[in-house]
Amino acid sequence: MSQNMDIKTVERVAMLARLDLTEEQKNMLGDQLGNILGFVEQLSEVDTDNVEPLASVVDSSLPLRKDEVTDGQKKDDILANSPEQNEDFFVVTKIVE
Amino acid sequence: MTDLTKISIADALKGLKDKSFTATELTQAHIDEMGAQKHLNAYITQTPEQALEQAKASDERYANGTAKTLDGIPLGVKDLFCTKGTKTTAASKILGEFVPPYESTVTQKLLDDGSVFLGKTNLDEFAMGSANTTSHYGNVINPWTSPNNPDVSYVPGGSSGGSAAAVAAGIAMGTTGTDTGGSIRQPASFCGIVGIKPTYGRCSRYGTVAFASSLDQAGVFARTVEDSALLLQSISGHDPKDSTSMNIDVPNFMAGMDGNLKGLRIGIPKEYRMDGMPEDIQKMWDQGAEWLKSEGAEIVDISLPHTKYALPTYYIIAPAEASSNLSRYDGVRYGLRVDGEDLDDTYAKTRGAGFGDEVKRRIMIGAYVLSAGYYDAYYIKAQKVRRLIRDDFTKAYEKCDVILTPTAPSGAFPIGANEEDPIKMYLNDVFTVPTSLAGLPGISVPAGINADGLPLGLQLVGKAWDEATLFKVADVVEKAAQFSGLNSTSRNVA
């Protein structure tokens, strides 16, 4: 039942997840992900016609609250853990030439 | 003098009230023991100075008559809960030196009730694991050793391995944990202590590092059922900051603990009798049913027909939610950053260097099952089966009030075992995952010792919001089992 995930698929998923992987990791993940997908494949045995997906066990609908400011003025707190900052901004690698 | 690291929270509260000892003495005893048990690696960050300051404030409250419900009780906090001003790591390299500017609701409630924080306990990275072997900060060692293999170090279970080991070893009177698929109940079983995951929505998730949001739920570890009820009482309740925390009254969890189970129906699910289940676990399970029967409970056979599909369902839903939740670790706003050629490359390099193997594996599964073309076949399919699993429980509770099962299919195993195949590790949670998918409360109570001389737990699963009945039944199991816990001679010596 289990089948390796091919390297091209591993690379595509790694790109979607923005994960830099070594060649060794790609090979290992190809084997392991194939096994795990083989394992979860048994769900296809279950008849789920006319079954609604269950996204949350909390039955009630999400509560609404008034749209008002209850918090704020925490610029320093928010920036305190950033790897790089300049005045009031997070700094990242140059995006626009 | 009494060894203050071995008594229960209930007895400690009496002792503090009677002035038999001070909160400072109680805290100092734990700090000393933390030093002696350092090899267990149960803590990632220890905060002894802060603990002593909190203990001093507690002593003042005892002196002026304003002591609160958990005043002066030294606790450990799973390093997945944000603690204001104290580094919070989720046992991952990617959070780097992250120091939260805010406090999680669960820990704030414990602080409001006067407790003392000894430090942040070790866990599997982002709570992903069943053996506490995926932490960036090293493995946690189970304080129990086997007389058959005295030189072997055993896993404490996971993901809340540090929290469980700390309570078992007497280096915290209680700890917080989180449970997504068994991360409180399985380590409680492996370490011979009590661990409860309440109903999904009972405790706020605000300030808890997210793994799988529809499953994650905070809970507690303690050495007695009563202590676990005291701690859960403190952290329960609605929080406007978490829209999935329910606005439902929190009853007195100890009100029903009277030892009388007359009229209560205990369900035994036939699907949990698995091929190859160790004999000692089957024996303990049968024994547990006998104990409850002798206190007046009626034992009924029930069926949870979709049990075998719970693990495959979980290993689609949990990684899918994880891959989404963990996309926030991008090296921009907090945590580790590894610079790349452009922004995308910075994301990929940061995440490649910051996440460990198990986390990468789950992000990859999650990204795959959510990707175009596979979303319906995997993710929606799993959500449909999840409904069938929940409906199984709903039907079962027409015939019974509480379900009794073993907590885990084995006792603790040596560090390094079950590592070669991820699925083998995942099977540890076969008895705990269905409860999580259904959002139901579950408690593990130590009930026996296996052939290796290591502890085994029984799991009780309740109806939604009915933790009080769980504590009532767990109290009977505890009294019948006469489980003596860890004595100093069986502790791992450095």
XYZ file of C-alpha atoms in Angstrom, chain A residues 5 9-21 25 28-29 32-33 35-63 65 71 74 77-85 90-95, chain B residues 97-101 200 214 243-244 246 306 308-309 311-313 315-316 331-337 339-344 346-349 351-352 355 357 360-361 363-365 367-369 371 374 378 380-388 390 422-423 426 437-439:
132
model
C 6.469 10.249 -2.578
C 6.384 16.200 -5.289
C 8.498 16.555 -2.142
C 10.125 19.634 -3.648
C 6.803 21.117 -4.701
C 5.285 20.668 -1.229
C 8.462 22.008 0.415
C 8.154 25.079 -1.778
C 4.510 25.538 -0.769
C 5.523 25.254 2.890
C 8.641 27.441 2.416
C 10.945 24.791 3.850
C 14.567 24.606 2.752
C 15.487 20.896 2.713
C 16.024 15.228 4.018
C 13.971 10.606 3.847
C 10.745 12.597 3.623
C 8.212 8.652 5.273
C 5.497 10.772 3.704
C 4.279 5.594 4.336
C 2.118 8.051 6.245
C -0.103 8.702 3.238
C -0.381 4.936 2.771
C -1.452 4.672 6.407
C -4.151 7.352 6.137
C -5.363 5.823 2.865
C -7.494 3.379 4.912
C -10.037 6.174 5.365
C -11.210 5.437 1.831
C -12.877 2.278 3.256
C -15.274 4.439 5.266
C -18.591 5.302 3.667
C -18.965 9.055 4.136
C -21.738 9.719 1.633
C -24.170 12.223 3.130
C -21.838 12.955 6.061
C -21.104 16.622 6.709
C -17.463 17.471 7.485
C -16.865 18.326 11.149
C -14.522 21.303 11.424
C -15.050 22.033 15.092
C -16.507 20.192 18.066
C -17.796 23.477 19.425
C -21.371 23.469 18.175
C -22.341 27.049 18.823
C -21.588 29.684 16.234
C -18.754 32.042 17.002
C -19.768 34.865 19.326
C -18.534 41.402 20.062
C -6.205 47.503 23.479
C 1.962 48.469 22.331
C 6.110 45.306 22.948
C 5.305 44.222 19.416
C 8.721 45.130 18.050
C 10.681 43.859 21.056
C 11.225 40.335 19.709
C 11.897 41.149 16.062
C 15.206 39.946 14.613
C 15.740 43.292 12.905
C 13.903 46.588 13.251
C 10.076 45.271 10.910
C 12.962 45.069 8.482
C 13.144 42.360 5.798
C 15.310 41.620 2.794
C 14.784 44.086 -0.060
C 11.713 43.051 -2.088
C 15.114 33.903 22.495
C 11.428 34.863 22.261
C 10.269 36.601 25.447
C 6.487 37.081 25.428
C 5.235 40.584 26.231
C -12.448 21.240 24.336
C -9.473 22.448 16.750
C -13.651 32.593 20.794
C -13.619 28.787 21.205
C -17.165 28.270 25.975
C -14.846 3.936 13.907
C -9.571 2.183 13.966
C -9.947 5.255 11.759
C -5.380 7.760 14.042
C -5.465 8.178 10.251
C -8.054 10.950 10.684
C -2.775 12.416 11.102
C -4.555 14.399 8.413
C 11.758 35.124 10.612
C 10.242 38.587 10.340
C 8.496 39.506 13.581
C 10.091 37.272 16.213
C 12.355 34.297 16.642
C 15.139 33.016 14.459
C 16.035 34.569 11.110
C 18.899 35.625 5.733
C 18.460 34.469 2.145
C 18.782 36.027 -1.299
C 15.239 37.336 -1.279
C 12.265 37.263 1.071
C 11.026 33.827 -0.053
C 14.705 33.997 3.859
C 11.443 32.267 4.810
C 12.643 28.903 3.494
C 16.121 29.132 5.063
C 12.175 27.525 8.512
C 14.632 24.936 7.206
C 12.230 23.447 12.619
C 12.580 16.739 11.650
C 9.035 19.442 9.162
C 7.379 16.080 8.543
C 4.198 20.606 8.030
C 4.878 18.665 4.823
C 1.956 16.263 5.379
C 0.777 21.247 3.183
C 0.268 18.173 0.975
C -3.226 17.283 2.191
C -2.829 21.422 -1.558
C -5.845 16.669 -2.589
C -7.724 13.910 2.351
C -12.533 16.953 3.813
C -12.643 13.164 3.957
C -10.917 13.245 7.361
C -13.355 15.853 8.646
C -16.248 13.616 7.606
C -14.771 10.628 9.412
C -14.193 12.885 12.402
C -17.939 13.440 12.573
C -18.552 9.671 12.503
C -17.821 11.874 17.391
C 6.964 7.622 12.528
C 3.799 5.499 12.397
C 2.001 7.598 16.375
C -11.200 14.255 17.911
C -14.549 14.224 19.737
C -13.473 17.083 22.055
